[in-house]
Amino acid sequence: MFSRLSAAVCVACNSRVGNVKQIAKFARKMLSIGLIGGGFAASVGLAMVSCESSADGGDVCQRYMAETITPTEELAKNMSEMRYRMEVLCMNVQRQLCHAIEEVDGGKFLVDRWMRKEGGGGISCILQDSKVFDKAGINISVVHGTLPPPAVQQMKSRGKNFKQSDGKLPFWAVGISSVIHPVSTDGTR
């Protein structure tokens, strides 16, 4: 018998009988690590990443799906600031979701870490054509820079009052997104 939560996840995924057990297992895993249900933020620790150089010269990040966007030294020094804590939170959630899906599905995510010339970057994790999930994407973005003058003017026209002397307004944004499609039970992809 499936819990109400598992059944809701199955319905949300448009899953039918063939995938219900795998999706229910995934839902129970998400509940067990606190990513769905109560205590979401409390269950995700803010431990720091440990990156080392591997034999092929690449970074091996033991805590996340890829090297952090913000340098780890900067994160470690500034963990009292919300924006750095938010980046670590999103990277933890991404790792937990990806590992839970891999455990249920048996497939592996392809990871692409990208940088934005204006500031920041992101990590895209994609699983495709696998056993349980046709396609899954768990992505984070950590971007920052300066808003262009027309954007600042538009915000001011809506009543926002900013304290900037040079007309430039810095911004910082972090987010996580996920899109998960199960394999169809009729055999089509």
Short mmCIF file of N, CA and C in Angstrom, two decimals:
data_model
loop_
_atom_site.label_atom_id
_atom_site.label_comp_id
_atom_site.label_asym_id
_atom_site.label_seq_id
_atom_site.Cartn_x
_atom_site.Cartn_y
_atom_site.Cartn_z
N MET A 1 0.86 -1.18 0.00
CA MET A 1 0.00 0.00 0.00
C MET A 1 0.90 1.24 0.00
N PHE A 2 0.61 2.18 -0.87
CA PHE A 2 1.42 3.38 -0.98
C PHE A 2 0.87 4.47 -0.08
N SER A 3 1.78 5.28 0.44
CA SER A 3 1.33 6.41 1.24
C SER A 3 0.67 7.43 0.34
N ARG A 4 -0.10 8.36 0.94
CA ARG A 4 -0.74 9.42 0.18
C ARG A 4 0.30 10.23 -0.58
N LEU A 5 1.46 10.47 0.06
CA LEU A 5 2.53 11.25 -0.56
C LEU A 5 3.04 10.54 -1.80
N SER A 6 3.32 9.24 -1.71
CA SER A 6 3.81 8.49 -2.86
C SER A 6 2.79 8.50 -3.98
N ALA A 7 1.52 8.31 -3.65
CA ALA A 7 0.47 8.33 -4.67
C ALA A 7 0.40 9.68 -5.35
N ALA A 8 0.54 10.75 -4.57
CA ALA A 8 0.51 12.10 -5.15
C ALA A 8 1.67 12.31 -6.10
N VAL A 9 2.86 11.82 -5.74
CA VAL A 9 4.02 11.94 -6.61
C VAL A 9 3.78 11.15 -7.88
N CYS A 10 3.21 9.95 -7.78
CA CYS A 10 2.95 9.14 -8.97
C CYS A 10 1.98 9.84 -9.90
N VAL A 11 0.92 10.41 -9.36
CA VAL A 11 -0.05 11.12 -10.19
C VAL A 11 0.60 12.33 -10.83
N ALA A 12 1.39 13.07 -10.07
CA ALA A 12 2.05 14.26 -10.60
C ALA A 12 2.99 13.91 -11.74
N CYS A 13 3.58 12.73 -11.72
CA CYS A 13 4.51 12.32 -12.77
C CYS A 13 3.79 11.68 -13.95
N ASN A 14 2.45 11.63 -13.92
CA ASN A 14 1.68 10.97 -14.98
C ASN A 14 2.11 9.51 -15.13
N SER A 15 2.49 8.90 -14.04
CA SER A 15 2.94 7.53 -14.08
C SER A 15 1.74 6.60 -14.05
N ARG A 16 1.91 5.42 -14.65
CA ARG A 16 0.87 4.40 -14.60
C ARG A 16 1.42 3.21 -13.83
N VAL A 17 0.70 2.14 -13.80
CA VAL A 17 1.03 0.99 -12.96
C VAL A 17 2.46 0.51 -13.14
N GLY A 18 3.00 0.50 -14.34
CA GLY A 18 4.34 -0.03 -14.58
C GLY A 18 5.43 0.66 -13.78
N ASN A 19 5.31 1.95 -13.54
CA ASN A 19 6.36 2.70 -12.84
C ASN A 19 5.98 3.07 -11.41
N VAL A 20 4.80 2.74 -10.98
CA VAL A 20 4.32 3.20 -9.68
C VAL A 20 5.26 2.78 -8.56
N LYS A 21 5.73 1.55 -8.57
CA LYS A 21 6.60 1.08 -7.50
C LYS A 21 7.93 1.83 -7.48
N GLN A 22 8.52 2.07 -8.66
CA GLN A 22 9.79 2.80 -8.71
C GLN A 22 9.59 4.26 -8.28
N ILE A 23 8.52 4.88 -8.75
CA ILE A 23 8.25 6.27 -8.38
C ILE A 23 7.95 6.37 -6.89
N ALA A 24 7.21 5.40 -6.36
CA ALA A 24 6.92 5.40 -4.92
C ALA A 24 8.21 5.26 -4.11
N LYS A 25 9.12 4.41 -4.59
CA LYS A 25 10.41 4.26 -3.92
C LYS A 25 11.17 5.58 -3.92
N PHE A 26 11.12 6.27 -5.08
CA PHE A 26 11.76 7.59 -5.19
C PHE A 26 11.12 8.58 -4.21
N ALA A 27 9.79 8.58 -4.12
CA ALA A 27 9.09 9.49 -3.21
C ALA A 27 9.46 9.21 -1.76
N ARG A 28 9.54 7.92 -1.40
CA ARG A 28 9.94 7.58 -0.02
C ARG A 28 11.36 8.04 0.26
N LYS A 29 12.25 7.93 -0.74
CA LYS A 29 13.64 8.38 -0.59
C LYS A 29 13.67 9.89 -0.38
N MET A 30 12.88 10.63 -1.17
CA MET A 30 12.83 12.09 -1.03
C MET A 30 12.32 12.47 0.35
N LEU A 31 11.32 11.75 0.84
CA LEU A 31 10.80 12.02 2.17
C LEU A 31 11.85 11.71 3.23
N SER A 32 12.59 10.61 3.05
CA SER A 32 13.57 10.21 4.06
C SER A 32 14.72 11.20 4.17
N ILE A 33 15.08 11.87 3.07
CA ILE A 33 16.15 12.86 3.16
C ILE A 33 15.60 14.26 3.35
N GLY A 34 14.28 14.36 3.51
CA GLY A 34 13.67 15.63 3.87
C GLY A 34 13.46 16.59 2.72
N LEU A 35 13.52 16.12 1.46
CA LEU A 35 13.35 17.05 0.35
C LEU A 35 11.89 17.28 0.00
N ILE A 36 11.03 16.41 0.47
CA ILE A 36 9.61 16.68 0.36
C ILE A 36 9.02 16.44 1.72
N GLY A 37 8.01 17.16 2.07
CA GLY A 37 7.43 17.06 3.39
C GLY A 37 8.05 18.10 4.31
N GLY A 38 7.79 17.98 5.59
CA GLY A 38 8.24 18.96 6.56
C GLY A 38 9.74 18.94 6.78
N GLY A 39 10.26 20.02 7.27
CA GLY A 39 11.65 20.10 7.66
C GLY A 39 12.62 20.23 6.51
N PHE A 40 12.18 20.72 5.35
CA PHE A 40 13.04 20.81 4.17
C PHE A 40 14.36 21.50 4.49
N ALA A 41 14.28 22.74 4.94
CA ALA A 41 15.51 23.51 5.17
C ALA A 41 16.33 22.93 6.31
N ALA A 42 15.66 22.45 7.34
CA ALA A 42 16.37 21.94 8.51
C ALA A 42 17.16 20.68 8.19
N SER A 43 16.70 19.92 7.18
CA SER A 43 17.36 18.64 6.91
C SER A 43 18.61 18.79 6.04
N VAL A 44 18.81 19.95 5.45
CA VAL A 44 19.94 20.12 4.54
C VAL A 44 21.06 20.84 5.28
N GLY A 45 22.17 20.15 5.48
CA GLY A 45 23.29 20.74 6.20
C GLY A 45 24.06 21.73 5.36
N LEU A 46 24.83 22.56 6.00
CA LEU A 46 25.62 23.56 5.30
C LEU A 46 27.11 23.23 5.38
N ALA A 47 27.42 21.93 5.29
CA ALA A 47 28.82 21.52 5.34
C ALA A 47 29.55 21.98 4.09
N MET A 48 30.81 22.23 4.23
CA MET A 48 31.59 22.74 3.10
C MET A 48 32.07 21.61 2.20
N VAL A 49 32.37 21.97 0.98
CA VAL A 49 32.86 21.02 -0.02
C VAL A 49 34.36 20.82 0.16
N SER A 50 34.83 19.65 -0.21
CA SER A 50 36.26 19.42 -0.22
C SER A 50 36.64 19.03 -1.64
N CYS A 51 37.38 19.87 -2.32
CA CYS A 51 37.80 19.61 -3.70
C CYS A 51 39.29 19.35 -3.73
N GLU A 52 39.67 18.35 -4.52
CA GLU A 52 41.08 18.00 -4.67
C GLU A 52 41.36 17.84 -6.15
N SER A 53 42.61 17.92 -6.53
CA SER A 53 42.98 17.66 -7.92
C SER A 53 43.11 16.17 -8.13
N SER A 54 42.53 15.69 -9.23
CA SER A 54 42.64 14.27 -9.55
C SER A 54 43.86 14.06 -10.45
N ALA A 55 44.15 12.81 -10.75
CA ALA A 55 45.32 12.47 -11.57
C ALA A 55 45.25 13.11 -12.95
N ASP A 56 44.03 13.28 -13.49
CA ASP A 56 43.90 13.87 -14.82
C ASP A 56 43.84 15.40 -14.78
N GLY A 57 44.09 15.98 -13.61
CA GLY A 57 44.13 17.43 -13.49
C GLY A 57 42.80 18.08 -13.18
N GLY A 58 41.72 17.30 -13.16
CA GLY A 58 40.40 17.86 -12.87
C GLY A 58 40.14 17.93 -11.38
N ASP A 59 39.13 18.69 -11.01
CA ASP A 59 38.74 18.79 -9.61
C ASP A 59 37.81 17.64 -9.25
N VAL A 60 38.04 17.04 -8.10
CA VAL A 60 37.17 16.01 -7.58
C VAL A 60 36.45 16.62 -6.38
N CYS A 61 35.16 16.86 -6.53
CA CYS A 61 34.37 17.43 -5.44
C CYS A 61 33.60 16.32 -4.77
N GLN A 62 33.91 16.09 -3.53
CA GLN A 62 33.33 14.96 -2.82
C GLN A 62 31.94 15.26 -2.28
N ARG A 63 31.54 16.51 -2.21
CA ARG A 63 30.28 16.84 -1.57
C ARG A 63 29.18 17.20 -2.56
N TYR A 64 29.49 17.71 -3.72
CA TYR A 64 28.50 18.19 -4.67
C TYR A 64 28.65 17.49 -6.02
N MET A 65 27.80 17.84 -6.97
CA MET A 65 27.85 17.24 -8.30
C MET A 65 29.02 17.78 -9.11
N ALA A 66 29.51 18.97 -8.77
CA ALA A 66 30.65 19.59 -9.46
C ALA A 66 31.28 20.60 -8.51
N GLU A 67 32.37 21.18 -8.93
CA GLU A 67 33.02 22.24 -8.16
C GLU A 67 32.02 23.39 -7.95
N THR A 68 32.07 24.00 -6.77
CA THR A 68 31.17 25.11 -6.48
C THR A 68 31.38 26.25 -7.47
N ILE A 69 30.34 27.06 -7.68
CA ILE A 69 30.44 28.20 -8.59
C ILE A 69 31.30 29.28 -7.94
N THR A 70 30.99 29.63 -6.70
CA THR A 70 31.82 30.55 -5.93
C THR A 70 33.01 29.76 -5.39
N PRO A 71 34.22 30.30 -5.48
CA PRO A 71 35.39 29.58 -4.95
C PRO A 71 35.16 29.12 -3.50
N THR A 72 35.60 27.91 -3.17
CA THR A 72 35.34 27.34 -1.85
C THR A 72 35.92 28.18 -0.72
N GLU A 73 37.05 28.83 -0.96
CA GLU A 73 37.65 29.68 0.08
C GLU A 73 36.72 30.86 0.39
N GLU A 74 36.12 31.44 -0.65
CA GLU A 74 35.19 32.55 -0.47
C GLU A 74 33.93 32.08 0.26
N LEU A 75 33.43 30.90 -0.09
CA LEU A 75 32.27 30.36 0.61
C LEU A 75 32.58 30.16 2.10
N ALA A 76 33.73 29.55 2.39
CA ALA A 76 34.10 29.26 3.77
C ALA A 76 34.21 30.53 4.62
N LYS A 77 34.75 31.60 4.02
CA LYS A 77 34.91 32.86 4.76
C LYS A 77 33.61 33.59 4.99
N ASN A 78 32.61 33.36 4.15
CA ASN A 78 31.41 34.19 4.16
C ASN A 78 30.11 33.44 4.47
N MET A 79 30.20 32.30 5.16
CA MET A 79 29.00 31.50 5.42
C MET A 79 27.98 32.19 6.31
N SER A 80 28.32 33.31 6.91
CA SER A 80 27.33 34.04 7.70
C SER A 80 26.39 34.85 6.80
N GLU A 81 26.78 35.05 5.53
CA GLU A 81 25.94 35.80 4.59
C GLU A 81 24.95 34.87 3.90
N MET A 82 23.71 35.32 3.77
CA MET A 82 22.64 34.50 3.22
C MET A 82 22.93 34.01 1.80
N ARG A 83 23.51 34.85 0.95
CA ARG A 83 23.72 34.42 -0.44
C ARG A 83 24.67 33.24 -0.54
N TYR A 84 25.68 33.17 0.32
CA TYR A 84 26.60 32.04 0.29
C TYR A 84 25.95 30.80 0.88
N ARG A 85 25.18 30.98 1.94
CA ARG A 85 24.46 29.84 2.53
C ARG A 85 23.44 29.28 1.53
N MET A 86 22.82 30.17 0.76
CA MET A 86 21.84 29.73 -0.23
C MET A 86 22.50 28.92 -1.35
N GLU A 87 23.68 29.34 -1.78
CA GLU A 87 24.40 28.57 -2.81
C GLU A 87 24.70 27.17 -2.30
N VAL A 88 25.19 27.06 -1.09
CA VAL A 88 25.52 25.75 -0.51
C VAL A 88 24.25 24.91 -0.35
N LEU A 89 23.16 25.53 0.09
CA LEU A 89 21.89 24.82 0.23
C LEU A 89 21.46 24.24 -1.11
N CYS A 90 21.47 25.05 -2.17
CA CYS A 90 21.05 24.57 -3.50
C CYS A 90 21.96 23.47 -4.01
N MET A 91 23.26 23.59 -3.77
CA MET A 91 24.18 22.54 -4.22
C MET A 91 23.94 21.24 -3.46
N ASN A 92 23.63 21.33 -2.17
CA ASN A 92 23.29 20.14 -1.39
C ASN A 92 22.02 19.49 -1.90
N VAL A 93 20.99 20.30 -2.15
CA VAL A 93 19.71 19.77 -2.63
C VAL A 93 19.92 19.10 -3.99
N GLN A 94 20.69 19.73 -4.88
CA GLN A 94 20.96 19.14 -6.19
C GLN A 94 21.62 17.78 -6.04
N ARG A 95 22.64 17.70 -5.21
CA ARG A 95 23.34 16.43 -5.00
C ARG A 95 22.40 15.37 -4.46
N GLN A 96 21.60 15.72 -3.45
CA GLN A 96 20.70 14.74 -2.84
C GLN A 96 19.66 14.25 -3.84
N LEU A 97 19.09 15.16 -4.62
CA LEU A 97 18.11 14.75 -5.63
C LEU A 97 18.75 13.84 -6.67
N CYS A 98 19.89 14.24 -7.20
CA CYS A 98 20.56 13.44 -8.23
C CYS A 98 20.91 12.05 -7.71
N HIS A 99 21.47 11.97 -6.52
CA HIS A 99 21.85 10.66 -5.97
C HIS A 99 20.63 9.79 -5.70
N ALA A 100 19.54 10.40 -5.23
CA ALA A 100 18.31 9.63 -4.97
C ALA A 100 17.74 9.08 -6.28
N ILE A 101 17.73 9.89 -7.33
CA ILE A 101 17.23 9.43 -8.63
C ILE A 101 18.14 8.34 -9.19
N GLU A 102 19.45 8.51 -9.08
CA GLU A 102 20.38 7.49 -9.56
C GLU A 102 20.18 6.17 -8.82
N GLU A 103 19.93 6.26 -7.52
CA GLU A 103 19.73 5.05 -6.72
C GLU A 103 18.49 4.29 -7.17
N VAL A 104 17.42 5.00 -7.45
CA VAL A 104 16.18 4.38 -7.88
C VAL A 104 16.29 3.88 -9.32
N ASP A 105 16.92 4.66 -10.18
CA ASP A 105 16.94 4.40 -11.61
C ASP A 105 18.08 3.50 -12.07
N GLY A 106 19.23 3.63 -11.43
CA GLY A 106 20.40 2.87 -11.86
C GLY A 106 21.25 3.61 -12.88
N GLY A 107 20.74 4.71 -13.44
CA GLY A 107 21.50 5.50 -14.41
C GLY A 107 22.38 6.52 -13.71
N LYS A 108 23.19 7.22 -14.50
CA LYS A 108 24.08 8.26 -13.98
C LYS A 108 23.79 9.58 -14.68
N PHE A 109 23.82 10.67 -13.94
CA PHE A 109 23.64 12.00 -14.49
C PHE A 109 24.91 12.45 -15.21
N LEU A 110 24.73 13.12 -16.32
CA LEU A 110 25.83 13.83 -16.97
C LEU A 110 25.85 15.22 -16.36
N VAL A 111 27.03 15.71 -16.01
CA VAL A 111 27.16 16.99 -15.30
C VAL A 111 27.90 17.99 -16.17
N ASP A 112 27.33 19.18 -16.28
CA ASP A 112 27.95 20.26 -17.04
C ASP A 112 28.01 21.50 -16.15
N ARG A 113 29.21 21.90 -15.77
CA ARG A 113 29.41 23.12 -14.99
C ARG A 113 29.74 24.23 -15.99
N TRP A 114 28.99 25.32 -15.92
CA TRP A 114 29.19 26.42 -16.87
C TRP A 114 29.36 27.74 -16.11
N MET A 115 30.06 28.65 -16.73
CA MET A 115 30.30 29.96 -16.13
C MET A 115 29.71 31.05 -17.04
N ARG A 116 29.31 32.13 -16.41
CA ARG A 116 28.70 33.27 -17.09
C ARG A 116 29.69 34.42 -17.07
N LYS A 117 30.02 34.99 -18.23
CA LYS A 117 31.06 36.03 -18.27
C LYS A 117 30.68 37.26 -17.44
N GLU A 118 29.37 37.52 -17.29
CA GLU A 118 28.93 38.68 -16.50
C GLU A 118 29.03 38.42 -15.00
N GLY A 119 29.20 37.17 -14.59
CA GLY A 119 29.34 36.82 -13.18
C GLY A 119 28.52 35.61 -12.80
N GLY A 120 29.17 34.65 -12.15
CA GLY A 120 28.47 33.46 -11.68
C GLY A 120 28.49 32.35 -12.71
N GLY A 121 27.53 31.44 -12.57
CA GLY A 121 27.44 30.30 -13.46
C GLY A 121 26.39 29.32 -12.98
N GLY A 122 26.58 28.06 -13.32
CA GLY A 122 25.60 27.06 -12.91
C GLY A 122 26.12 25.65 -13.12
N ILE A 123 25.31 24.69 -12.68
CA ILE A 123 25.61 23.28 -12.84
C ILE A 123 24.35 22.60 -13.34
N SER A 124 24.44 22.00 -14.53
CA SER A 124 23.32 21.28 -15.13
C SER A 124 23.60 19.79 -15.02
N CYS A 125 22.64 19.05 -14.49
CA CYS A 125 22.75 17.60 -14.35
C CYS A 125 21.60 16.97 -15.13
N ILE A 126 21.92 16.12 -16.11
CA ILE A 126 20.92 15.53 -16.99
C ILE A 126 21.05 14.01 -16.99
N LEU A 127 19.92 13.33 -16.83
CA LEU A 127 19.82 11.88 -16.96
C LEU A 127 18.84 11.64 -18.10
N GLN A 128 19.21 10.77 -19.05
CA GLN A 128 18.38 10.62 -20.23
C GLN A 128 18.30 9.17 -20.67
N ASP A 129 17.11 8.76 -21.17
CA ASP A 129 16.89 7.42 -21.72
C ASP A 129 17.32 6.32 -20.76
N SER A 130 16.82 6.40 -19.54
CA SER A 130 17.21 5.45 -18.51
C SER A 130 16.06 4.48 -18.20
N LYS A 131 16.22 3.66 -17.16
CA LYS A 131 15.24 2.63 -16.84
C LYS A 131 13.90 3.18 -16.36
N VAL A 132 13.92 4.02 -15.35
CA VAL A 132 12.70 4.53 -14.73
C VAL A 132 12.34 5.91 -15.27
N PHE A 133 13.34 6.74 -15.50
CA PHE A 133 13.10 8.11 -15.95
C PHE A 133 13.58 8.29 -17.39
N ASP A 134 12.67 8.77 -18.23
CA ASP A 134 13.01 9.05 -19.62
C ASP A 134 14.02 10.20 -19.68
N LYS A 135 13.74 11.24 -18.89
CA LYS A 135 14.65 12.37 -18.82
C LYS A 135 14.46 13.08 -17.47
N ALA A 136 15.57 13.45 -16.87
CA ALA A 136 15.53 14.21 -15.62
C ALA A 136 16.61 15.28 -15.68
N GLY A 137 16.27 16.47 -15.29
CA GLY A 137 17.22 17.57 -15.23
C GLY A 137 17.13 18.25 -13.88
N ILE A 138 18.25 18.33 -13.17
CA ILE A 138 18.33 19.01 -11.88
C ILE A 138 19.43 20.06 -12.04
N ASN A 139 19.05 21.32 -12.08
CA ASN A 139 19.99 22.39 -12.43
C ASN A 139 20.02 23.48 -11.36
N ILE A 140 21.19 24.06 -11.16
CA ILE A 140 21.29 25.23 -10.30
C ILE A 140 21.95 26.37 -11.07
N SER A 141 21.60 27.58 -10.68
CA SER A 141 22.23 28.78 -11.22
C SER A 141 22.61 29.68 -10.06
N VAL A 142 23.80 30.23 -10.13
CA VAL A 142 24.28 31.21 -9.16
C VAL A 142 24.83 32.35 -10.01
N VAL A 143 24.05 33.41 -10.17
CA VAL A 143 24.44 34.49 -11.07
C VAL A 143 24.48 35.82 -10.32
N HIS A 144 25.38 36.68 -10.77
CA HIS A 144 25.48 38.01 -10.16
C HIS A 144 26.05 38.98 -11.19
N GLY A 145 25.91 40.24 -10.90
CA GLY A 145 26.40 41.27 -11.81
C GLY A 145 25.75 42.60 -11.48
N THR A 146 25.63 43.42 -12.50
CA THR A 146 25.02 44.73 -12.36
C THR A 146 23.83 44.82 -13.30
N LEU A 147 22.69 45.25 -12.76
CA LEU A 147 21.51 45.40 -13.61
C LEU A 147 21.73 46.53 -14.62
N PRO A 148 21.28 46.35 -15.85
CA PRO A 148 21.41 47.43 -16.82
C PRO A 148 20.51 48.61 -16.44
N PRO A 149 20.90 49.84 -16.81
CA PRO A 149 20.10 51.02 -16.45
C PRO A 149 18.62 50.92 -16.80
N PRO A 150 18.21 50.37 -17.97
CA PRO A 150 16.77 50.27 -18.24
C PRO A 150 16.03 49.40 -17.22
N ALA A 151 16.68 48.34 -16.73
CA ALA A 151 16.04 47.48 -15.73
C ALA A 151 15.89 48.23 -14.41
N VAL A 152 16.91 48.99 -14.02
CA VAL A 152 16.84 49.79 -12.80
C VAL A 152 15.72 50.82 -12.93
N GLN A 153 15.64 51.49 -14.08
CA GLN A 153 14.61 52.50 -14.32
C GLN A 153 13.22 51.89 -14.26
N GLN A 154 13.06 50.71 -14.84
CA GLN A 154 11.75 50.03 -14.81
C GLN A 154 11.35 49.72 -13.38
N MET A 155 12.29 49.27 -12.56
CA MET A 155 11.99 48.97 -11.17
C MET A 155 11.63 50.24 -10.41
N LYS A 156 12.34 51.33 -10.69
CA LYS A 156 12.03 52.60 -10.03
C LYS A 156 10.64 53.09 -10.42
N SER A 157 10.24 52.86 -11.67
CA SER A 157 8.91 53.30 -12.12
C SER A 157 7.80 52.55 -11.40
N ARG A 158 8.14 51.41 -10.82
CA ARG A 158 7.15 50.63 -10.06
C ARG A 158 7.25 50.92 -8.55
N GLY A 159 7.94 52.01 -8.22
CA GLY A 159 7.97 52.44 -6.82
C GLY A 159 9.15 51.97 -6.00
N LYS A 160 10.10 51.27 -6.59
CA LYS A 160 11.28 50.83 -5.84
C LYS A 160 12.23 52.01 -5.65
N ASN A 161 12.77 52.13 -4.46
CA ASN A 161 13.70 53.21 -4.15
C ASN A 161 15.05 52.60 -3.80
N PHE A 162 16.04 52.83 -4.65
CA PHE A 162 17.36 52.25 -4.45
C PHE A 162 18.35 53.32 -4.03
N LYS A 163 19.30 52.92 -3.19
CA LYS A 163 20.35 53.83 -2.73
C LYS A 163 21.62 53.52 -3.49
N GLN A 164 21.75 54.08 -4.67
CA GLN A 164 22.98 53.91 -5.43
C GLN A 164 23.38 55.28 -5.95
N SER A 165 24.66 55.55 -5.91
CA SER A 165 25.14 56.87 -6.32
C SER A 165 25.57 56.90 -7.78
N ASP A 166 26.02 55.78 -8.30
CA ASP A 166 26.56 55.77 -9.66
C ASP A 166 25.57 55.28 -10.71
N GLY A 167 24.32 55.03 -10.33
CA GLY A 167 23.32 54.55 -11.27
C GLY A 167 23.38 53.06 -11.54
N LYS A 168 24.35 52.38 -10.95
CA LYS A 168 24.48 50.93 -11.14
C LYS A 168 23.89 50.22 -9.93
N LEU A 169 23.23 49.12 -10.20
CA LEU A 169 22.61 48.35 -9.12
C LEU A 169 23.08 46.90 -9.21
N PRO A 170 23.88 46.46 -8.22
CA PRO A 170 24.35 45.07 -8.23
C PRO A 170 23.20 44.12 -7.89
N PHE A 171 23.27 42.89 -8.43
CA PHE A 171 22.29 41.87 -8.09
C PHE A 171 23.01 40.54 -7.88
N TRP A 172 22.35 39.64 -7.21
CA TRP A 172 22.82 38.29 -6.98
C TRP A 172 21.59 37.40 -6.91
N ALA A 173 21.58 36.27 -7.60
CA ALA A 173 20.43 35.36 -7.58
C ALA A 173 20.92 33.92 -7.62
N VAL A 174 20.23 33.07 -6.88
CA VAL A 174 20.53 31.63 -6.90
C VAL A 174 19.21 30.88 -6.99
N GLY A 175 19.21 29.78 -7.71
CA GLY A 175 17.99 28.98 -7.80
C GLY A 175 18.29 27.56 -8.22
N ILE A 176 17.33 26.70 -7.98
CA ILE A 176 17.42 25.30 -8.40
C ILE A 176 16.14 24.97 -9.14
N SER A 177 16.27 24.19 -10.20
CA SER A 177 15.09 23.77 -10.95
C SER A 177 15.20 22.28 -11.23
N SER A 178 14.04 21.65 -11.37
CA SER A 178 14.04 20.23 -11.72
C SER A 178 12.86 19.94 -12.64
N VAL A 179 13.13 19.11 -13.63
CA VAL A 179 12.10 18.60 -14.53
C VAL A 179 12.37 17.10 -14.64
N ILE A 180 11.37 16.30 -14.29
CA ILE A 180 11.56 14.85 -14.25
C ILE A 180 10.41 14.17 -14.99
N HIS A 181 10.75 13.40 -16.02
CA HIS A 181 9.74 12.67 -16.81
C HIS A 181 10.00 11.18 -16.69
N PRO A 182 9.04 10.42 -16.16
CA PRO A 182 9.22 8.97 -16.10
C PRO A 182 9.07 8.34 -17.49
N VAL A 183 9.59 7.14 -17.62
CA VAL A 183 9.40 6.38 -18.85
C VAL A 183 7.92 6.02 -18.95
N SER A 184 7.36 6.14 -20.13
CA SER A 184 5.96 5.80 -20.37
C SER A 184 5.78 4.29 -20.26
N THR A 185 4.68 3.86 -19.69
CA THR A 185 4.44 2.43 -19.53
C THR A 185 4.01 1.76 -20.82
N ASP A 186 3.68 2.54 -21.85
CA ASP A 186 3.29 1.93 -23.12
C ASP A 186 4.49 1.66 -24.04
N GLY A 187 5.69 1.90 -23.52
CA GLY A 187 6.92 1.59 -24.26
C GLY A 187 7.42 2.71 -25.16
N THR A 188 6.68 3.80 -25.26
CA THR A 188 7.15 4.91 -26.10
C THR A 188 7.98 5.86 -25.26
N ARG A 189 8.86 6.57 -25.91
CA ARG A 189 9.68 7.57 -25.19
C ARG A 189 9.30 8.94 -25.61
#
